Coordinates of C-alpha atoms and ligand atoms in Angstrom, one line a residue:
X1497 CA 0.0 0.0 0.0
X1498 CA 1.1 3.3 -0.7
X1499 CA 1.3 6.7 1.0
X1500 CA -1.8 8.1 -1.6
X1501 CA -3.7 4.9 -0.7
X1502 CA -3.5 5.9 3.3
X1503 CA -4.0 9.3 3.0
X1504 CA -7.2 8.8 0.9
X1505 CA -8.4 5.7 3.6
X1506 CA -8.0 8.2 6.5
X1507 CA -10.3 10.5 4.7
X1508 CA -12.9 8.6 3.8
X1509 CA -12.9 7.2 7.7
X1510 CA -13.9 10.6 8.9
X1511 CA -17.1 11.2 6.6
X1512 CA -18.2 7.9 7.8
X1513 CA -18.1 8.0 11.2
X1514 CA -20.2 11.2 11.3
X1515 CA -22.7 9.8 9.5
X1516 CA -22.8 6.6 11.8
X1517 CA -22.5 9.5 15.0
X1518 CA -25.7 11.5 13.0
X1519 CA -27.5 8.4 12.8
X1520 CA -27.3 7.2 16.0
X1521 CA -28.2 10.5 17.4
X1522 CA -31.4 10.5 14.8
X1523 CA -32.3 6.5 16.2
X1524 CA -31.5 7.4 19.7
X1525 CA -34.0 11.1 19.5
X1526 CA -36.6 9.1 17.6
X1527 CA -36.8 6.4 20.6
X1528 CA -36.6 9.2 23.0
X1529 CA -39.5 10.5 21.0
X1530 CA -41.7 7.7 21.2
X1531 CA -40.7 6.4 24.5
X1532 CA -40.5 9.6 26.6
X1533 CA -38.1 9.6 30.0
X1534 CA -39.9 9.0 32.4
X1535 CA -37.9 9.3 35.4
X1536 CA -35.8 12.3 36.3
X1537 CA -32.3 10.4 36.1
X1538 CA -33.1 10.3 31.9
X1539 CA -34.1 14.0 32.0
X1540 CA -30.9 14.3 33.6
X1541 CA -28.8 12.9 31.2
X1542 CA -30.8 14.3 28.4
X1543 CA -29.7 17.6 29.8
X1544 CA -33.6 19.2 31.1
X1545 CA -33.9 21.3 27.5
X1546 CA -33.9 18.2 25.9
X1547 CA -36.2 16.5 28.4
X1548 CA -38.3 19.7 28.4
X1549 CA -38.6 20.1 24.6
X1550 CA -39.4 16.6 24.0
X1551 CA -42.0 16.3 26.8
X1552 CA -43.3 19.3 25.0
X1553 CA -43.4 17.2 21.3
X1554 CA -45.4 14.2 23.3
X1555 CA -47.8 17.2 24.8
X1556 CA -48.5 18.7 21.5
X1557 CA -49.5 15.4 19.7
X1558 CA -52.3 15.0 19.5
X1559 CA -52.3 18.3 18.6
X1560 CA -54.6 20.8 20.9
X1561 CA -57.8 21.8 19.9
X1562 CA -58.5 25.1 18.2
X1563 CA -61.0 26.8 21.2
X1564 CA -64.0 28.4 18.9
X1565 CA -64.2 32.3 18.8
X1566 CA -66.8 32.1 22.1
X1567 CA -64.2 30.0 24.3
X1568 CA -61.5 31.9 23.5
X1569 CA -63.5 35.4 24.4
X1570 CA -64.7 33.5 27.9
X1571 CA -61.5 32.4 28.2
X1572 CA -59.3 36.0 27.7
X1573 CA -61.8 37.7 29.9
X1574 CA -61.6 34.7 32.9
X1575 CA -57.5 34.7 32.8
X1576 CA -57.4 38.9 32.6
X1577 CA -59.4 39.1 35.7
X1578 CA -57.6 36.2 37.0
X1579 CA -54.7 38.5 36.8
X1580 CA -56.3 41.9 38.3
X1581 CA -55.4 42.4 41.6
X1582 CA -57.9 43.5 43.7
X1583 CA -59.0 46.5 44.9
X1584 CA -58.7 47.6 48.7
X1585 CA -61.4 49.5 50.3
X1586 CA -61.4 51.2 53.9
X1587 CA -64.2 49.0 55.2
X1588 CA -63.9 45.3 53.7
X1589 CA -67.1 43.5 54.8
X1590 CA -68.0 39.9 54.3
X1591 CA -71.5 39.4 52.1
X1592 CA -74.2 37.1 53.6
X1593 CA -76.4 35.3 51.4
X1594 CA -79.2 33.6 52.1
X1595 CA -80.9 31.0 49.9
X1596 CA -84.5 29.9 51.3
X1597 CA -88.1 29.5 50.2
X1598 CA -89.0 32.2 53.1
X1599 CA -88.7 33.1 57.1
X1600 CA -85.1 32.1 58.3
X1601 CA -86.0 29.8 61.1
X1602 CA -82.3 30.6 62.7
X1603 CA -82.6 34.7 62.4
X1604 CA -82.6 35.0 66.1
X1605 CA -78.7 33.3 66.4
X1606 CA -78.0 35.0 63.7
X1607 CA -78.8 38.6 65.2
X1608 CA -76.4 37.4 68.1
X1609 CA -73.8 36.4 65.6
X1610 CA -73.8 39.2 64.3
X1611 CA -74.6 41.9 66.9
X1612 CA -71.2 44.3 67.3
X1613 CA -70.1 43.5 64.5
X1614 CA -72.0 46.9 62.3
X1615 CA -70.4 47.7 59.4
X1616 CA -68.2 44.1 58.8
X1617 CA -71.0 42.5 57.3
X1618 CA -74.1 42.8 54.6
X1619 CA -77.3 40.8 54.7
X1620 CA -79.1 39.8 51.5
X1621 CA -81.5 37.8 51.2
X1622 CA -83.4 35.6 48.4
X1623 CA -87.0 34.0 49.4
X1624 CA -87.9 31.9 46.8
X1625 CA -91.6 31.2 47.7
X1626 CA -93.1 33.5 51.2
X1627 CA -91.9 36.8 51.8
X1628 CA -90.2 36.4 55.6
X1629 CA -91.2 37.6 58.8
X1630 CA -88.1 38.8 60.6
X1631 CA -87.1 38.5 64.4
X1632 CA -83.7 40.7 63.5
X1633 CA -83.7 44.3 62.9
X1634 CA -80.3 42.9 60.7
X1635 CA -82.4 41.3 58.3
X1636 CA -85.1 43.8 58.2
X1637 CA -86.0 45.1 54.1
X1638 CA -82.8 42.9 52.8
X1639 CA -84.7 40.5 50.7
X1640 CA -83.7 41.1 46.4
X1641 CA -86.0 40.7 43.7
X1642 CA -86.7 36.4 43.6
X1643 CA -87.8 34.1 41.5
X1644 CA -89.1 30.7 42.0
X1645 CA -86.0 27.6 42.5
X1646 CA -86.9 24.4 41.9
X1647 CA -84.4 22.0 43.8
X1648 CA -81.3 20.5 41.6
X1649 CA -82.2 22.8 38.9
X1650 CA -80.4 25.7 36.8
X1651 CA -83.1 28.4 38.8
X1652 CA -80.9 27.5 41.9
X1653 CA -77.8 28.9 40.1
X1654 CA -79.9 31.5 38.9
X1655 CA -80.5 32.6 42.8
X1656 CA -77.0 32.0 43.4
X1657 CA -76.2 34.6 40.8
X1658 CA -78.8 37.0 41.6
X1659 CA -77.7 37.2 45.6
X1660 CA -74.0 37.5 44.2
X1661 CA -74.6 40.1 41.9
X1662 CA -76.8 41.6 44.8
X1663 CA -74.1 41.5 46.9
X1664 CA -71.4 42.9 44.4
X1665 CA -73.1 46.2 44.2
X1666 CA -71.1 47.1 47.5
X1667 CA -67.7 47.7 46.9
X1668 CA -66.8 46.8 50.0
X1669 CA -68.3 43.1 50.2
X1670 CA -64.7 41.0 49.9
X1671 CA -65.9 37.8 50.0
X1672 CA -69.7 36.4 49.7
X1673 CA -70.7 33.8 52.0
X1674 CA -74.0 31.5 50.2
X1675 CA -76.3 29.7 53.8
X1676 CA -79.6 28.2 53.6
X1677 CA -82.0 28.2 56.3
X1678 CA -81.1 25.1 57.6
X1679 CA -77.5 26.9 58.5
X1680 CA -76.3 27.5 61.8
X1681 CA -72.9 29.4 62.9
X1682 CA -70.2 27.3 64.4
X1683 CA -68.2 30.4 65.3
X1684 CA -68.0 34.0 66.4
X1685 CA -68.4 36.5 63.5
X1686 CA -64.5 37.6 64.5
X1687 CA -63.8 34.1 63.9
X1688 CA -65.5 34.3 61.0
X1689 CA -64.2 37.5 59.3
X1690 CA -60.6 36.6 59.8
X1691 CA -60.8 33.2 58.4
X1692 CA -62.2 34.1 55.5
X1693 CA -60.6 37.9 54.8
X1694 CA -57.1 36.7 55.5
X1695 CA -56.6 33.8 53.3
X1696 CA -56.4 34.4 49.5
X1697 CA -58.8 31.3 48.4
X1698 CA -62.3 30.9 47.7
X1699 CA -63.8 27.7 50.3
X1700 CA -65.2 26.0 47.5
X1701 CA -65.7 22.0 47.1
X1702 CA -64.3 20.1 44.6
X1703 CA -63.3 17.2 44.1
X1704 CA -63.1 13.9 41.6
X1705 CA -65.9 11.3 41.9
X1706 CA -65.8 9.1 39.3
X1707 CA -69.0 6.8 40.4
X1708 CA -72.3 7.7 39.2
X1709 CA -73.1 10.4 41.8
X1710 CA -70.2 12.2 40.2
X1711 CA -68.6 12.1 36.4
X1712 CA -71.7 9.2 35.6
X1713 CA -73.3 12.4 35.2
X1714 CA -71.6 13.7 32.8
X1715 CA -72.9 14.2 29.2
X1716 CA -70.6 14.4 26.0
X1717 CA -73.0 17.5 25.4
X1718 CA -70.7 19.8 27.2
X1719 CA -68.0 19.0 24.8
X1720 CA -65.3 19.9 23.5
X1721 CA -65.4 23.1 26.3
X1722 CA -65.7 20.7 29.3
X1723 CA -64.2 17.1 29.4
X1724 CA -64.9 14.3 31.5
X1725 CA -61.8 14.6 32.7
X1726 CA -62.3 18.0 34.1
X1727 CA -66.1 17.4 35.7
X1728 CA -66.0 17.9 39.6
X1729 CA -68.2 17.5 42.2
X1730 CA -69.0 19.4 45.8
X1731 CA -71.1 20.5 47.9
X1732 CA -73.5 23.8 47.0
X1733 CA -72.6 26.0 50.0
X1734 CA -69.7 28.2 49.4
X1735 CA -68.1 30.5 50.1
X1736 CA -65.9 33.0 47.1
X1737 CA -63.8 36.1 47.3
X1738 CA -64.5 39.0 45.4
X1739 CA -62.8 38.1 41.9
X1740 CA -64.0 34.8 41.9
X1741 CA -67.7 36.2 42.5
X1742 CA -66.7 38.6 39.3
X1743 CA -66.0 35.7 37.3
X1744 CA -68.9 33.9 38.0
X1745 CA -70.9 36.2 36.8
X1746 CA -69.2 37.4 33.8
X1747 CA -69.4 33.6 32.9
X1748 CA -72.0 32.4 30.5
X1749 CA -70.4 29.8 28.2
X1750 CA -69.6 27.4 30.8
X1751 CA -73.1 28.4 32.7
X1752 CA -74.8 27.2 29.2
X1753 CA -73.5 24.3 29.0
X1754 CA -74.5 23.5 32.5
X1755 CA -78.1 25.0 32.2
X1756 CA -78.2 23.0 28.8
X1757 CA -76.9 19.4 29.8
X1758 CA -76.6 19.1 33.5
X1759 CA -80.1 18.5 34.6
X1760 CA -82.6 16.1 35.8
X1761 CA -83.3 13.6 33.3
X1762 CA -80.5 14.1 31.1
X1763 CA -79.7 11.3 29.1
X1764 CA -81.8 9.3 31.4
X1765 CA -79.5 10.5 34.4
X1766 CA -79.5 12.9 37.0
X1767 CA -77.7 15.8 36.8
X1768 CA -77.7 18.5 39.4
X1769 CA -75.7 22.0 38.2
X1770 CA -75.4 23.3 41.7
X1771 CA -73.6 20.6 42.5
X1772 CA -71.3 20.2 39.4
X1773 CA -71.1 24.1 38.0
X1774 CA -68.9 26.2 40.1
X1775 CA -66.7 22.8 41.8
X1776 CA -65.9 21.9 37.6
X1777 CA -65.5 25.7 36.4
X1778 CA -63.0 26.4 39.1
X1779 CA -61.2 23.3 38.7
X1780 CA -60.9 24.1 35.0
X1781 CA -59.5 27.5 35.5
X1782 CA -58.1 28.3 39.1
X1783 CA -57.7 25.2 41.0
X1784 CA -55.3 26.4 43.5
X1785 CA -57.5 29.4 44.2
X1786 CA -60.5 27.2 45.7
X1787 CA -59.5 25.1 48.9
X1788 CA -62.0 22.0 47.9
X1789 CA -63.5 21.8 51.0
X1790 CA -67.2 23.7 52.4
X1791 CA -66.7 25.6 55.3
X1792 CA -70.6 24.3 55.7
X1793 CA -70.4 21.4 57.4
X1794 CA -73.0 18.7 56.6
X1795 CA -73.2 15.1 57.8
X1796 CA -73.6 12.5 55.0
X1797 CA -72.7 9.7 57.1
X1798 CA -76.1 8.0 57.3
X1799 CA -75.5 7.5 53.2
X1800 CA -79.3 8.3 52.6
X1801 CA -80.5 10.9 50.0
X1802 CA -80.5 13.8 52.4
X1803 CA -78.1 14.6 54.7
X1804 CA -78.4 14.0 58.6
X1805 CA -80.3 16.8 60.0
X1806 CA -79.4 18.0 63.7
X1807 CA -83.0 17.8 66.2
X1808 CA -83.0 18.5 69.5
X1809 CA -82.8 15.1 70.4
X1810 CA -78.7 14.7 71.1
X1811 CA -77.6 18.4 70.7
X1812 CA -75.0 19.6 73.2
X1813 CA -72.5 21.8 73.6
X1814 CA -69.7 18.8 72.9
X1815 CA -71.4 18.0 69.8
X1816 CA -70.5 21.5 68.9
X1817 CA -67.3 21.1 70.1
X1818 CA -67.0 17.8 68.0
X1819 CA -68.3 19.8 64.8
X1820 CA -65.8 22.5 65.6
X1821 CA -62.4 20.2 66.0
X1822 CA -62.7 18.6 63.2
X1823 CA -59.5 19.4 60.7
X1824 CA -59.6 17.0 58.2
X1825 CA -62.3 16.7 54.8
X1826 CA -63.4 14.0 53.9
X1827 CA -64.2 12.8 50.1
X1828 CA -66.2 9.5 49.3
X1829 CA -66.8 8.4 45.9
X1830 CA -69.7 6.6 44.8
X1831 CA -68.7 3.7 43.1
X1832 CA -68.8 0.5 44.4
X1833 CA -65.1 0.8 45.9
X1834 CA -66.4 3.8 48.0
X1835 CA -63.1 5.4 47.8
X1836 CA -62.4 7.7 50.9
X1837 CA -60.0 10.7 50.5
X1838 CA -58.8 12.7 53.9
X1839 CA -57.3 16.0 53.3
X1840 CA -56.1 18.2 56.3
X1841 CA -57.8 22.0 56.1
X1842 CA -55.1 23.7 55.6
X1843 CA -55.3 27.4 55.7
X1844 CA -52.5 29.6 55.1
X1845 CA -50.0 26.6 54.9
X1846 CA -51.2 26.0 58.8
X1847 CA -53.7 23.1 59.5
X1848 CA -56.8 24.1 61.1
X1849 CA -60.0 23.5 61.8
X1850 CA -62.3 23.7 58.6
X1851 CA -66.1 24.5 59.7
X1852 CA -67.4 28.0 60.3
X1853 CA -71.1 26.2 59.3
X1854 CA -73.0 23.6 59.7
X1855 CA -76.5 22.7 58.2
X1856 CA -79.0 21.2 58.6
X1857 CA -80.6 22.1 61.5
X1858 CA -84.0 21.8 62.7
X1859 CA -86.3 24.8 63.6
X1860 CA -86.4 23.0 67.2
X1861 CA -83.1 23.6 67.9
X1862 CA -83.4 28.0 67.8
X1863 CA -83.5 28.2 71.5
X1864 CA -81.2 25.4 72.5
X1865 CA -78.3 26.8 70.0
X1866 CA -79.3 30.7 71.6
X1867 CA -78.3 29.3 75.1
X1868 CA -75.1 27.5 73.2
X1869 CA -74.3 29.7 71.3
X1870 CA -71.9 32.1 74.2
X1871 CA -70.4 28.8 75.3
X1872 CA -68.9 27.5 72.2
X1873 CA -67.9 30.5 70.8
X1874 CA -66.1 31.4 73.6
X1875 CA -63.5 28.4 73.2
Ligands
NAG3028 C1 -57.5 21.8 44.9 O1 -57.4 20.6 44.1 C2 -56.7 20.8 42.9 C3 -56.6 19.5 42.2 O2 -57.9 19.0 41.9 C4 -55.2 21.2 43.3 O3 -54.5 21.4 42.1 C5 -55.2 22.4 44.1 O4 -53.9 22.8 44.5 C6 -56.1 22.2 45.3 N1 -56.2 23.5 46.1 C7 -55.5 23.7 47.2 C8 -55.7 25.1 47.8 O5 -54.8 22.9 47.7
NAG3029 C1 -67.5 13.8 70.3 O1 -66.4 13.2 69.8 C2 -65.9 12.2 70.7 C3 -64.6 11.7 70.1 O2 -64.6 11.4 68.8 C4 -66.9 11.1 70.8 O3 -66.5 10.0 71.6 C5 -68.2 11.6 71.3 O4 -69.2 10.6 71.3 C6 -68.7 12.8 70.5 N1 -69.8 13.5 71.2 C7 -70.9 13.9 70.6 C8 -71.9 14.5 71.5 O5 -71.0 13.8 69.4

């Protein structure tokens, strides 16, 4: 062999291992491609860009739908005021709301709840069926203009959003507390008015049921805006801060679809909106700022259609107490697995107790929770 013979060898080695290099790296991005990393140590070796931008080929295929001209306007307008920060006033006061077909059978704790407190709080009320007599000069003339609700359906929304838009007119209602009159206060309006001013989140329930009380009420209707995936379920009685109450009502897509195909009788189903609406439509778009739990506190232990409901008959003060200590929620599906879920309250990173509320109480007990009413809000 000569030198020309080993110069020209030594040249054509280089050309070739590139392209065997180029080739391997095309092989090994394609099988990085279809099988993503999974676990961080890949990522790691990967270098995270790599990981990042390939995680972000698997998430674009399939590729995302195109929102129609409605969703994306209902979504631009929920993500701006998202994004507002609020504004202070000089006298923030919380918003009571009351849901009931007429008198408030409880107005007589309420006045003590609230007496002192002048000027923290606004009453409004929506009667649904008899005008109310009132017992409390605090709830005297607050009714709103009502219409009729008919139980599980859209009209109970339709309150909902009347008392919240009611309630909004003040500038200096903060956060909009929704009771029935089956409610009862657990704690002392100061109690009250810090837990819910000093906290950034809306007490709103929410959680995933995937048993026929829950997404088996779903209806491919709502689609492509809402997805299975995304339908919630909780409890009715919430409680919101002010942007969230804005968004609620400057909402009527997602309402629609609700008013539309959550109802009774869908699809030979069930569906009730109060229950689904506001748990899925915060999931959707500010999970972190609802805290999935009720501050109400309702007892569905007995597993019957309705919940327990509190008569005179075993009412003390340590079964307040009892109602009061308690710091965990607690989720049950609906399936046949009856899947429980505990999550501590947790309230500004601190666990704490999670009821302010409890329902639903009988008219019997007015007097009896009265003569409670210093002693367990004293503790
Ligand atoms: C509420 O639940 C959602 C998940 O469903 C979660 O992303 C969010 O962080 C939770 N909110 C809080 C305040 O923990
Ligand atoms: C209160 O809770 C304790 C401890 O869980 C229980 O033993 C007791 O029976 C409860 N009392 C009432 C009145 O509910």
């Amino acid at each position: 062999m000569g030198i020309k013979d080993m110069h020209r060898r030594s040249r054509l080695r280089k050309p070739t291992w590139i392209i065997i290099l180029v080739s391997l790296v095309c092989v090994f991005l394609v099988v990085a491609y279809i099988y993503p990393p999974q676990d961080p140590t890949a990522c790691y070796i990967l270098s995270s860009s790599s990981c990042q931008t390939i995680s972000r080929w698997r998430s674009r295929s399939p590729p995302e739908r195109e929102p129609s001209e409605e969703e994306t306007a209902a979504r631009v307008v929920i993500e701006n005021l998202l994004n507002t920060p609020s504004i202070e006033t000089k006298n923030p006061k919380i918003a009571f709301m009351f849901l009931s077909p007429g008198s408030l059978a409880f107005e007589r704790l309420w006045d003590k709840f609230f007496q002192g407190h002048e000027g923290k709080f606004s009453i409004h009320i929506h009667a649904s069926k008899a005008k109310p007599v009132h017992y409390s000069r605090y709830f005297q003339n607050r009714e709103i203009h009502s219409d009729k609700v008919d139980w599980g359906k859209i009209s109970m929304i339709d309150a909902e959003k009347r008392l919240l838009a009611n309630a909004l007119k003040d500038p200096d209602n903060r956060h909009f507390v929704l009771l029935s009159d089956s409610c009862v206060p657990l704690r002392s309006f100061e109690f009250v008015y810090s837990y819910l001013m000093y906290t950034d989140l809306s007490f709103i329930d929410s959680f995933e049921d995937p048993g026929p009380h829950g997404s088996g009420r779903y209806s491919e209707h709502m689609l492509p805006e809402i997805e299975k995936k995304h339908f919630r379920k909780g409890a009715q009685w919430f409680t919101m801060k002010r942007q969230h109450a804005i968004i609620v009502m400057a909402d009527s897509l997602y309402y629609k679809k609700f008013r539309d195909y959550c109802k009774p009788g869908m699809d030979g189903r069930n569906c009730y909106a109060d229950e689904h609406y506001l748990p899925t439509f915060f999931h959707m778009f500010d999970p972190s700022g609802i805290a999935n739990w009720s501050v109400t506190h309702v007892d569905w232990s007995e597993r019957k259609w309705h919940p327990k409901s509190y008569g005179l008959k075993g009412l003390s003060l340590q079964l307040i107490k009892n109602l009061t200590s308690i710091t965990e929620s607690v989720h049950e599906t609906s399936n046949a697995k009856r899947v429980t879920t505990i999550t501590p309250c947790m309230w500004n990173g601190v666990n704490r107790p999670c009821y302010l509320f409890a329902r639903k109480f009988l008219p019997e007990t007015l007097d009896k929770m009265i003569d409670l009413f210093p002693s367990y809000t004293t503790i």
